Amino acid sequence: MLEKLRNIGIIAHIDAGKTTTTERILFYTGLTHKLGETHDGESVMDFLPYEKERGITVASAATRCVWREHAINIIDTPGHVDFTAEVERSLRILDGVVVIFCAKGGVEPQSETVWRQADKYRIPRIAYVNKMDAIGADFFRVVEQIKGRLGANPVVVSMPVYENEALAGVIDLIKMVYITFGGRLGNEIQEQEIPEQYRQAAEEQRHLMIESIAEQDEAILELYLDNKLITENDIINAVRRQTVANNIVPVICGSSYRNIGVQILLDAIVDYLPSPLEVDIPMATHVESGQTLEILPEAQNQFAALIFKIISDRHVGKLAFARIYSGTCKAGTYVFNSTKGKKERIGRLVKMHANHREEVESVQAGDIAAIIGLKDIGTGDTICDEDFQVMLESITFPEPVIQIAIEPKTQSDQAKLGEALNRISAEDPTFKVVYNHDTGQTLISGMGELHLEIITERLNREYGVDFTIGQPQVAYKETISHSAEHETRFVKQTGGKGQFAHVILRLEPGEGFEFTSQVVGGNVPREYIPAVEAGVRQALEEGVVKGYPVVNVKATLLDGSYHEVDSSEMAFRTAAMMATRECLKKAGSHLLEPIMKLEITSPEEFTGNIINNISNRRGRLESMSSENNTQIIRGRVPLAELFGYSTTLRSLTQGRAGFSMEFSHYEKQPVAS
């Protein structure tokens, strides 16, 4: 019953209450029998040791529950910017999301980032304003921020009620009832009349809600203009239609920690978020014909699924999380990995509940499951029937911006380290491992200091590797400023067969990497041209300025010649590498450095100190805004200038300011005078 299935994610800024909300959902749907708290290190979803210690989510966790006879697959994602890839890969395969906002903090920096990620995949969403019990909570201010900062169209469907300055319950503006959540654990729900002092405000909000819906929905507009009765069902159906169409965002409120409003959130997930049948039909490319096909979510169709997450498990090997887009997948059958061009056998199929597994015989279109037994599998791979070779759109991830050197302490640690790094990089697409031949160092790169800190902790705890690490370094890149040409003859004559290759190559600035050939008349035979491209690519891995990877280059093979006996792929590859290095020297190679988006929240009296400090760090101020005596300062600063910034900011502001940063772009590093 696909119409009774919801695949949803929970996304938010760090500390908005994602995991606490998920814990309440598991409790109220009867999946757990005790409330786990993140601050006690007892939550079900944050089950990794380093998540429990820090009280934050690091890896997205999947679970499944049932509410009002609807099955809900939930993915709880991290809020920290260093783990943005976990959000990206989850959003790629979800049908709807709940975006949680803190009633005090409102739209915070990472709220904007995850919202834009959801925009990218056009995912319908519900906004849940959590922590309505906090001092300084302001529900309608957050709604205004959702409208102003995120450019969304929020429609308020519930509002908070306070008694003696404490959150007591919520008013459902569709049913026009006051709902309280009694009992020690908030599971005694009572519907009452709206308190007298809130009646007028509730009437006004309901009127605004119906007007907002009528602006988008013709059925409601007709009833509204004809002054006809608009029923509860009319409103729910209209909100659903417009939420699925991404025209509105229903906004509800509550306090998950105080057990208020979570059941209303569950109702909203069932009532407003789409089933797999209601979302845009995913498209796939047929591997042989190149045709674009619609992948319909039907169990009897041919099988196609996307792998969106890999976990290495000591006991079972790789666990591959898959979203099934069409057909049925059975344990023990063979599937085809169209990304890698390989046939693989599915060992077992499991439904995940955080770190617990429930084995199943088969899964069908629309569902999410983990597959055990796939050997050569990666994030973003498509698996399908062998006679239905299609490729679904893969997942793109941001480039890592920070790196550290890591050295094993003993010979036995060397072997363990290599295996552990391979496993972690297979799981995490934003984690890269590079071996620097010049220095003999192993360099690991990630999205930020916390990201690398957690990876090194895993190496020690999970894999038992003893190692030392260097100071964090910036992951620079190199590029060229103008075009250059070079002619290389590679001739090597020893006894017997020699080596001969002759290439004329031009490099010029471009977007990404592009290789073309203008060779005519077979001067360089067609079979050697891929070897030339491979040589260029290899040379671009280490630039001529400081040995960093070279980006944004268009390479053109202009001409060349060959020898019938002595020429080989190896010779042309070597000649291309030599020509590329010479071109890089001539083409004005320079360093590119990562620039970070910085957002600082601080009391107003420290603004001057902060701005001076940003300009001393080669930063550019972009905007300033003031809210409740708090200054929000936004700017862009080179990553190289931000190591240890949290300590500096604490000392500048007596520990009263906070900041967040995320990668923005690469730009030319100024030459030191």
XYZ file of C-alpha atoms in Angstrom:
673
model
C 0.000 0.000 0.000
C 2.232 2.769 -1.281
C -0.313 5.512 -0.513
C 0.117 4.605 3.180
C 3.929 4.948 3.111
C 5.926 8.078 4.023
C 9.684 8.408 3.461
C 10.659 11.451 5.487
C 13.756 13.117 6.887
C 14.270 15.361 9.885
C 16.616 18.272 9.150
C 17.635 21.360 11.131
C 20.411 23.529 12.550
C 22.503 21.852 15.242
C 20.722 21.715 18.634
C 17.210 22.471 17.324
C 15.963 19.165 18.745
C 15.963 16.719 15.788
C 17.034 13.635 17.725
C 14.835 14.451 20.755
C 11.837 14.805 18.393
C 12.654 11.483 16.704
C 12.942 9.786 20.119
C 9.426 11.063 20.999
C 8.077 9.832 17.647
C 9.483 6.333 18.353
C 7.938 6.365 21.821
C 4.456 7.561 20.781
C 4.308 5.109 17.851
C 5.070 2.254 20.281
C 8.478 1.399 18.849
C 10.294 2.131 22.117
C 8.963 1.894 25.652
C 11.150 4.513 27.310
C 12.155 8.025 26.357
C 15.852 8.291 25.461
C 17.451 11.693 26.022
C 20.420 12.989 24.017
C 21.868 14.846 27.039
C 21.925 11.581 29.018
C 23.602 9.755 26.106
C 20.630 7.383 25.970
C 18.918 8.243 22.682
C 18.156 5.379 20.314
C 19.089 7.310 17.166
C 22.465 8.632 18.421
C 23.890 5.182 19.108
C 27.559 5.752 18.202
C 29.883 6.361 21.198
C 31.162 9.717 19.901
C 27.545 10.865 19.326
C 26.594 9.958 22.896
C 29.583 11.781 24.381
C 29.048 14.980 22.410
C 25.241 14.898 22.405
C 25.180 15.552 18.647
C 24.255 13.505 15.586
C 27.185 12.614 13.322
C 25.736 9.958 11.016
C 22.188 9.875 9.675
C 20.215 7.024 11.257
C 17.190 5.306 9.708
C 14.170 3.844 11.464
C 10.589 2.823 10.702
C 7.389 3.280 12.696
C 3.602 3.157 12.210
C 1.083 5.926 12.955
C -2.629 5.821 12.030
C -1.980 2.703 9.899
C 0.662 4.552 7.856
C 4.238 3.216 7.727
C 6.819 6.001 8.169
C 10.486 5.580 7.252
C 12.405 8.290 9.127
C 15.977 9.444 8.590
C 17.377 11.606 11.416
C 20.206 13.722 9.962
C 23.097 15.649 11.575
C 22.801 19.408 12.078
C 26.520 20.250 12.142
C 27.827 21.793 8.912
C 30.800 19.366 8.837
C 28.356 16.520 8.151
C 26.388 18.224 5.374
C 26.960 15.200 3.098
C 24.738 13.101 5.398
C 21.908 15.582 4.793
C 22.608 15.742 1.035
C 22.464 11.975 0.498
C 19.343 11.601 2.639
C 17.463 14.385 0.825
C 18.316 12.802 -2.542
C 16.089 9.792 -1.786
C 13.366 11.225 0.508
C 9.820 12.248 -0.445
C 9.233 14.818 2.303
C 10.993 16.466 5.251
C 10.248 17.965 8.620
C 12.390 21.080 9.140
C 12.785 21.829 12.846
C 13.416 25.382 14.057
C 14.320 26.457 17.575
C 11.650 28.886 18.852
C 14.386 31.048 20.375
C 17.114 30.847 17.677
C 14.718 30.903 14.711
C 16.252 30.555 11.256
C 19.911 29.838 12.041
C 22.808 29.466 9.543
C 22.534 25.706 9.126
C 18.713 26.010 8.881
C 19.317 28.043 5.713
C 21.801 25.476 4.364
C 19.486 22.476 4.833
C 16.534 24.475 3.464
C 18.501 25.253 0.274
C 19.453 21.566 0.012
C 15.744 20.658 0.210
C 15.013 23.350 -2.440
C 17.575 21.705 -4.735
C 15.633 18.424 -4.695
C 12.195 20.190 -4.614
C 11.153 18.311 -1.478
C 7.801 19.147 0.187
C 8.279 20.118 3.808
C 6.586 20.846 7.140
C 8.076 23.368 9.582
C 8.018 22.371 13.254
C 8.884 25.181 15.681
C 10.331 23.327 18.666
C 11.415 24.471 22.164
C 8.316 26.678 22.626
C 8.963 26.325 26.391
C 12.360 28.102 26.197
C 12.849 31.594 27.642
C 12.747 34.030 24.707
C 10.691 31.686 22.477
C 8.699 33.637 19.885
C 6.606 31.536 17.511
C 5.437 34.287 15.135
C 8.935 35.805 14.863
C 10.195 32.419 13.610
C 7.310 32.246 11.091
C 8.301 35.711 9.795
C 11.927 34.578 9.477
C 10.863 31.486 7.498
C 9.070 33.847 5.126
C 11.739 36.579 4.985
C 15.014 34.672 5.149
C 14.048 31.460 3.384
C 11.616 32.928 0.841
C 9.028 30.307 1.808
C 5.253 30.577 2.093
C 4.550 29.467 5.695
C 0.953 28.713 6.717
C 0.373 28.511 10.491
C -1.884 25.538 11.347
C -1.326 25.479 15.125
C -0.391 28.058 17.767
C 0.943 27.836 21.353
C -0.979 28.371 24.590
C 0.773 29.518 27.792
C -0.473 29.276 31.374
C 1.534 31.040 34.097
C 4.258 31.679 31.516
C 4.689 27.929 30.890
C 3.738 26.158 27.650
C 0.475 24.328 28.373
C -0.675 23.051 24.969
C -1.470 24.063 21.393
C -4.497 25.291 19.483
C -5.298 23.323 16.314
C -6.490 26.060 13.921
C -8.076 23.552 11.519
C -10.256 21.782 14.123
C -10.424 24.939 16.282
C -9.762 23.022 19.509
C -7.277 23.425 22.346
C -5.137 20.298 22.765
C -3.279 19.377 25.963
C -0.820 16.536 26.502
C -1.316 15.185 30.014
C 0.234 12.355 31.950
C 3.891 12.079 32.873
C 4.937 11.299 29.295
C 2.507 13.470 27.349
C 0.474 10.548 26.001
C -2.896 11.563 27.458
C -4.230 13.821 24.710
C -7.309 15.906 25.479
C -9.256 18.218 23.185
C -10.908 21.138 24.963
C -12.540 24.434 24.182
C -10.132 27.241 23.292
C -9.401 29.359 26.415
C -11.327 32.658 26.388
C -8.212 34.858 26.327
C -6.950 33.043 23.193
C -10.247 32.865 21.282
C -9.902 36.137 19.345
C -6.249 35.497 18.396
C -7.165 31.964 17.234
C -10.059 33.301 15.085
C -7.682 35.827 13.463
C -5.012 33.194 12.807
C -7.582 30.791 11.328
C -8.818 33.554 9.009
C -5.230 34.280 7.899
C -4.629 30.536 7.390
C -7.683 30.134 5.130
C -6.739 33.272 3.154
C -3.182 31.953 2.628
C -4.500 28.564 1.448
C -7.129 30.202 -0.810
C -4.364 32.200 -2.554
C -2.893 28.879 -3.722
C -5.865 26.493 -3.899
C -8.802 27.041 -6.286
C -11.189 24.708 -4.445
C -10.800 26.681 -1.185
C -10.878 30.008 -3.070
C -14.289 29.134 -4.568
C -15.757 28.204 -1.184
C -14.192 31.330 0.374
C -15.573 33.719 -2.271
C -19.044 32.119 -2.160
C -19.083 32.382 1.655
C -19.718 28.626 1.884
C -18.771 26.477 4.862
C -15.146 25.309 4.652
C -14.923 21.973 6.465
C -12.018 20.455 8.352
C -11.525 17.906 5.526
C -11.564 20.639 2.854
C -8.688 22.407 4.630
C -6.633 19.231 5.276
C -6.974 18.146 1.619
C -6.049 21.618 0.346
C -3.019 21.884 2.668
C -1.895 18.455 1.456
C -2.287 19.384 -2.236
C -0.355 22.631 -1.869
C 2.356 21.162 0.399
C 3.012 18.353 -2.094
C 3.115 20.965 -4.888
C 5.691 22.946 -2.829
C 3.458 26.040 -2.769
C 3.090 26.250 1.019
C 4.858 25.082 4.186
C 2.483 24.154 7.063
C 3.903 25.407 10.388
C 3.153 23.670 13.692
C 4.602 24.243 17.149
C 5.458 22.329 20.284
C 8.165 21.302 22.709
C 9.474 17.784 22.112
C 11.445 17.753 25.361
C 8.276 18.650 27.335
C 6.248 16.062 25.329
C 3.942 18.703 23.824
C 2.880 18.657 20.166
C 4.727 15.584 18.832
C 1.522 13.656 18.091
C 0.273 16.662 16.086
C 3.546 16.527 14.128
C 2.903 12.824 13.405
C -0.614 13.669 12.201
C 0.858 16.382 9.955
C 3.398 13.907 8.468
C 0.560 11.522 7.568
C -1.870 14.265 6.447
C 0.413 16.610 4.483
C 3.606 14.904 3.319
C 3.502 12.879 0.076
C 3.558 9.126 -0.473
C 5.985 7.726 -3.106
C 3.062 7.892 -5.594
C 2.669 11.679 -5.264
C 6.220 12.935 -5.823
C 7.881 13.772 -9.149
C 8.537 10.559 -11.089
C 12.308 9.882 -10.994
C 14.096 9.734 -14.352
C 16.851 7.306 -15.339
C 19.155 6.941 -18.343
C 19.237 3.655 -20.231
C 22.897 2.552 -20.263
C 22.983 1.276 -23.869
C 20.543 3.526 -25.733
C 21.103 6.714 -23.671
C 17.314 7.187 -23.591
C 15.676 8.891 -20.605
C 13.074 6.687 -18.913
C 10.474 7.275 -16.211
C 10.908 4.932 -13.241
C 7.384 4.276 -11.969
C 7.034 3.152 -8.327
C 5.298 -0.156 -9.023
C 6.236 -3.484 -7.411
C 5.576 -5.538 -10.579
C 7.903 -3.399 -12.749
C 11.566 -4.148 -13.397
C 13.874 -3.498 -10.460
C 15.855 -0.250 -10.007
C 17.278 1.221 -6.780
C 19.784 3.882 -5.700
C 22.450 3.241 -3.053
C 22.583 6.374 -0.888
C 24.724 5.320 2.073
C 27.366 2.705 2.903
C 28.263 1.507 6.406
C 31.165 -0.859 7.098
C 30.188 -3.421 9.688
C 32.771 -5.701 11.292
C 30.429 -8.678 11.383
C 28.611 -8.504 8.034
C 30.925 -6.376 5.840
C 29.260 -3.587 3.872
C 25.707 -2.499 4.641
C 24.351 -0.664 1.580
C 21.286 1.517 2.210
C 19.032 1.594 -0.847
C 15.900 3.443 -1.900
C 13.878 1.073 -4.095
C 12.379 3.094 -6.961
C 10.674 0.298 -8.912
C 10.178 -3.451 -8.868
C 10.830 -5.919 -6.043
C 14.144 -6.924 -4.511
C 14.487 -10.406 -2.958
C 17.202 -11.827 -0.721
C 19.463 -14.328 -2.504
C 18.865 -12.952 -6.015
C 21.318 -11.332 -8.436
C 21.270 -7.648 -9.379
C 23.328 -5.587 -11.809
C 25.371 -2.555 -10.676
C 24.991 -0.341 -13.767
C 27.400 2.305 -12.395
C 30.268 -0.190 -12.097
C 29.062 -2.617 -14.816
C 29.107 -5.625 -12.450
C 26.705 -8.386 -11.422
C 26.319 -8.897 -7.673
C 24.355 -11.179 -5.364
C 22.107 -9.813 -2.625
C 22.875 -11.802 0.534
C 20.302 -10.516 3.014
C 17.821 -7.651 3.238
C 17.209 -5.797 6.491
C 14.944 -2.998 7.681
C 16.879 -0.694 10.004
C 15.851 0.617 13.392
C 18.872 2.792 14.307
C 21.521 0.106 15.003
C 19.043 -2.806 15.265
C 18.113 -4.860 12.216
C 15.004 -6.720 11.205
C 15.602 -9.267 8.459
C 13.051 -9.383 5.603
C 12.651 -11.617 2.547
C 11.877 -8.831 0.043
C 11.348 -5.092 -0.326
C 9.239 -3.300 -2.900
C 9.117 -0.038 -4.835
C 8.923 3.031 -2.609
C 10.664 1.443 0.372
C 14.056 1.985 2.023
C 16.157 -0.977 3.167
C 19.745 -2.042 3.810
C 21.376 -4.724 1.656
C 24.067 -7.093 2.948
C 26.390 -8.946 0.586
C 27.213 -6.405 -2.141
C 31.007 -6.310 -2.549
C 31.965 -3.548 -5.004
C 29.373 -0.896 -4.179
C 29.607 2.859 -3.603
C 27.390 5.800 -2.633
C 25.347 6.962 -5.636
C 25.504 3.604 -7.478
C 22.390 2.312 -9.264
C 21.475 -1.377 -8.940
C 18.901 -2.914 -11.306
C 17.820 -6.048 -13.187
C 20.453 -7.230 -15.686
C 17.973 -6.912 -18.581
C 16.977 -3.388 -17.439
C 20.306 -1.546 -17.262
C 19.483 2.015 -16.206
C 21.308 4.687 -14.219
C 19.474 6.948 -11.784
C 20.836 10.432 -11.154
C 23.739 10.096 -8.728
C 24.501 12.293 -5.695
C 26.986 15.178 -5.802
C 28.988 16.028 -2.699
C 31.004 19.114 -1.706
C 34.803 18.974 -1.887
C 36.753 18.606 1.395
C 38.499 21.830 2.489
C 40.755 20.849 5.374
C 43.472 18.200 5.639
C 45.884 16.702 8.171
C 48.856 14.374 7.892
C 48.508 11.034 9.677
C 51.338 8.621 10.477
C 51.041 5.132 11.996
C 53.298 4.475 15.001
C 54.339 0.909 14.154
C 54.570 -1.400 11.145
C 51.472 -3.357 12.225
C 49.542 -0.061 12.549
C 50.544 0.749 8.940
C 48.544 -2.205 7.557
C 45.580 -1.550 9.866
C 45.556 2.163 8.956
C 45.376 1.496 5.210
C 42.434 -0.874 5.582
C 40.603 1.434 8.018
C 41.014 4.524 5.799
C 39.704 2.586 2.786
C 36.638 1.519 4.743
C 35.885 5.010 6.050
C 36.360 6.659 2.615
C 33.966 4.051 1.113
C 31.357 5.152 3.697
C 31.942 8.905 3.550
C 32.185 10.621 0.127
C 33.461 13.880 1.687
C 36.443 12.120 3.269
C 39.475 11.751 0.993
C 42.821 9.975 1.455
C 45.885 11.050 -0.579
C 49.441 9.750 -0.437
C 52.016 12.502 -1.080
C 54.938 10.883 -2.917
C 57.273 13.867 -2.347
C 56.966 13.885 1.450
C 55.935 10.237 1.959
C 52.972 11.410 4.056
C 49.405 10.129 4.115
C 47.021 13.108 4.041
C 43.379 12.829 5.064
C 40.881 15.555 4.049
C 37.437 16.407 5.387
C 34.793 19.115 5.725
C 36.044 20.649 8.976
C 37.961 20.161 12.205
C 35.115 18.246 13.929
C 34.749 15.934 10.912
C 38.444 14.958 11.036
C 38.387 14.759 14.848
C 35.606 12.158 14.710
C 37.354 10.180 11.954
C 40.605 9.999 13.952
C 38.586 8.939 17.004
C 36.994 6.149 14.938
C 40.412 4.976 13.706
C 41.501 4.576 17.303
C 38.318 3.125 18.792
C 36.858 0.986 16.034
C 39.999 -0.122 14.221
C 42.560 -0.050 17.062
C 45.127 1.989 15.094
C 47.852 3.891 16.974
C 48.949 7.003 15.092
C 50.143 10.592 15.325
C 48.555 13.472 13.451
C 49.906 16.794 12.233
C 48.358 20.239 12.414
C 45.301 20.855 10.200
C 46.251 22.218 6.771
C 44.188 24.003 4.153
C 43.296 21.940 1.050
C 44.458 24.421 -1.582
C 44.003 23.923 -5.311
C 45.896 25.345 -8.284
C 44.720 26.765 -11.596
C 46.063 28.756 -14.557
C 45.438 32.357 -15.551
C 46.052 32.221 -19.326
C 46.561 29.721 -22.124
C 49.914 28.161 -23.037
C 51.209 25.623 -25.540
C 54.103 23.188 -25.414
C 55.592 20.634 -27.758
C 57.168 17.490 -26.280
C 59.082 14.727 -28.007
C 59.572 11.719 -25.807
C 62.285 9.500 -27.323
C 63.969 6.686 -25.434
C 66.324 4.321 -27.237
C 67.713 1.323 -25.421
C 68.571 -2.071 -26.840
C 65.533 -3.562 -28.579
C 62.188 -1.733 -28.812
C 62.391 1.997 -28.011
C 59.812 4.553 -26.898
C 58.536 7.370 -29.105
C 55.749 9.926 -28.706
C 55.352 13.470 -29.978
C 52.555 15.752 -28.748
C 51.691 19.443 -29.079
C 49.384 20.425 -26.217
C 47.511 23.580 -25.248
C 46.122 24.344 -21.769
C 43.651 27.182 -21.162
C 41.369 28.258 -18.315
C 38.010 26.410 -18.291
C 35.301 25.003 -16.042
C 36.168 21.735 -14.300
C 38.286 19.541 -16.606
C 37.767 19.202 -20.348
C 39.891 17.363 -22.929
C 39.548 17.684 -26.717
C 41.619 16.595 -29.684
C 42.158 18.624 -32.870
C 44.483 16.090 -34.458
C 43.750 15.503 -38.163
C 45.087 13.017 -40.686
C 45.907 10.377 -38.080
C 49.124 12.133 -36.950
C 48.350 10.706 -33.521
C 46.408 7.431 -34.001
C 42.999 7.352 -32.368
C 43.943 4.521 -29.995
C 46.648 6.712 -28.362
C 44.382 9.725 -27.645
C 42.894 8.241 -24.398
C 46.504 7.698 -23.217
C 47.232 11.410 -23.839
C 44.138 12.358 -21.811
C 45.193 9.989 -18.997
C 48.666 11.600 -18.974
C 47.173 15.103 -18.745
C 44.858 14.035 -15.893
C 47.752 12.429 -14.000
C 49.949 15.541 -14.358
C 47.081 17.760 -13.106
C 46.911 15.799 -9.834
C 50.030 17.679 -8.668
C 50.484 21.279 -9.782
C 53.780 23.116 -10.286
C 53.289 25.813 -7.612
C 53.041 23.700 -4.431
C 51.963 20.279 -5.700
C 48.206 20.765 -5.122
C 45.579 19.405 -7.591
C 44.996 21.645 -10.648
C 41.367 22.543 -11.460
C 39.389 24.473 -14.101
C 41.562 23.579 -17.095
C 40.691 22.835 -20.718
C 43.344 20.717 -22.456
C 43.554 20.431 -26.270
C 45.779 18.021 -28.171
C 46.710 20.140 -31.211
C 48.997 17.799 -33.149
C 51.797 15.264 -32.857
C 53.388 12.293 -34.572
C 54.133 8.628 -33.898
C 56.507 5.841 -34.807
C 55.051 2.625 -36.200
C 57.275 0.389 -34.050
C 58.361 2.432 -31.015
C 55.133 4.273 -30.128
C 52.961 2.916 -27.319
C 50.230 4.069 -24.934
C 52.853 4.371 -22.208
C 55.021 6.665 -24.356
C 52.117 8.973 -25.227
C 50.998 9.062 -21.594
C 54.518 10.079 -20.490
C 54.820 12.715 -23.253
C 51.428 14.193 -22.271
C 52.488 14.414 -18.612
C 55.727 16.225 -19.557
C 53.899 18.626 -21.896
C 51.234 19.370 -19.258
C 53.849 20.260 -16.624
C 55.617 22.619 -19.035
C 52.303 24.255 -20.016
C 51.451 24.790 -16.341
C 54.780 26.626 -15.843
C 54.045 28.908 -18.816
C 50.332 29.483 -18.096
C 50.640 31.545 -14.905
C 49.772 28.818 -12.389
C 48.592 30.162 -9.042
C 47.038 28.907 -5.802
C 43.317 28.910 -5.063
C 42.257 28.962 -1.423
C 38.931 27.917 0.137
C 36.775 30.823 1.336
C 34.286 30.172 4.139
C 30.899 31.764 4.825
C 31.025 32.977 8.416
C 28.026 33.915 10.562
C 28.584 35.319 14.052
C 25.867 35.936 16.643
C 27.022 38.315 19.366
C 25.788 40.894 21.888
C 25.894 44.360 20.256
C 28.675 45.795 22.448
C 31.293 43.489 20.882
C 30.474 44.298 17.233
C 33.450 46.640 16.698
C 36.003 44.127 18.021
C 34.561 41.335 15.843
C 34.562 43.428 12.649
C 38.183 44.552 13.239
C 39.199 40.940 13.793
C 37.477 39.819 10.556
C 39.330 42.453 8.501
C 42.644 41.426 10.145
C 41.938 37.903 8.895
C 41.600 39.070 5.252
C 37.817 38.762 5.602
C 35.052 40.665 3.825
C 32.027 41.879 5.764
C 28.787 41.173 3.863
C 25.853 42.104 6.078
C 24.798 42.970 9.603
C 21.384 42.719 11.202
C 20.100 43.251 14.706
C 17.549 41.152 16.609
C 16.679 41.543 20.303
C 19.997 43.311 21.188
C 21.848 40.585 19.333
C 23.991 41.415 16.326
C 24.219 38.926 13.442
C 27.372 39.517 11.387
C 27.887 37.734 8.078
C 31.067 37.684 6.027
C 33.499 35.593 3.995
C 36.944 34.717 5.332
C 39.755 32.482 3.967
C 39.833 29.123 5.781
C 43.566 29.531 6.406
C 42.736 32.437 8.743
C 40.091 30.581 10.754
C 42.000 27.838 12.573
C 41.370 28.251 16.301
C 38.824 31.013 15.640
C 36.444 29.772 18.346
C 39.065 30.523 21.048
C 39.685 34.031 19.646
C 35.959 34.796 19.460
C 35.415 33.646 23.037
C 38.178 35.960 24.307
C 36.883 38.903 22.212
C 33.341 38.574 23.564
C 33.769 37.167 27.101
C 32.453 33.841 25.786
C 29.086 35.347 24.798
C 29.276 35.029 21.000
C 28.764 31.991 18.802
C 29.634 31.353 15.181
C 29.142 28.889 12.366
C 30.990 28.511 9.104
C 30.576 26.561 5.894
C 32.455 26.313 2.621
C 31.562 29.009 0.062
C 33.965 28.852 -2.905
C 37.604 28.852 -4.017
C 39.339 32.061 -5.063
C 42.853 33.201 -6.001
C 45.203 33.503 -3.064
C 46.879 36.927 -2.974
C 50.654 36.828 -3.397
C 52.445 37.795 -0.173
C 54.293 41.070 -0.651
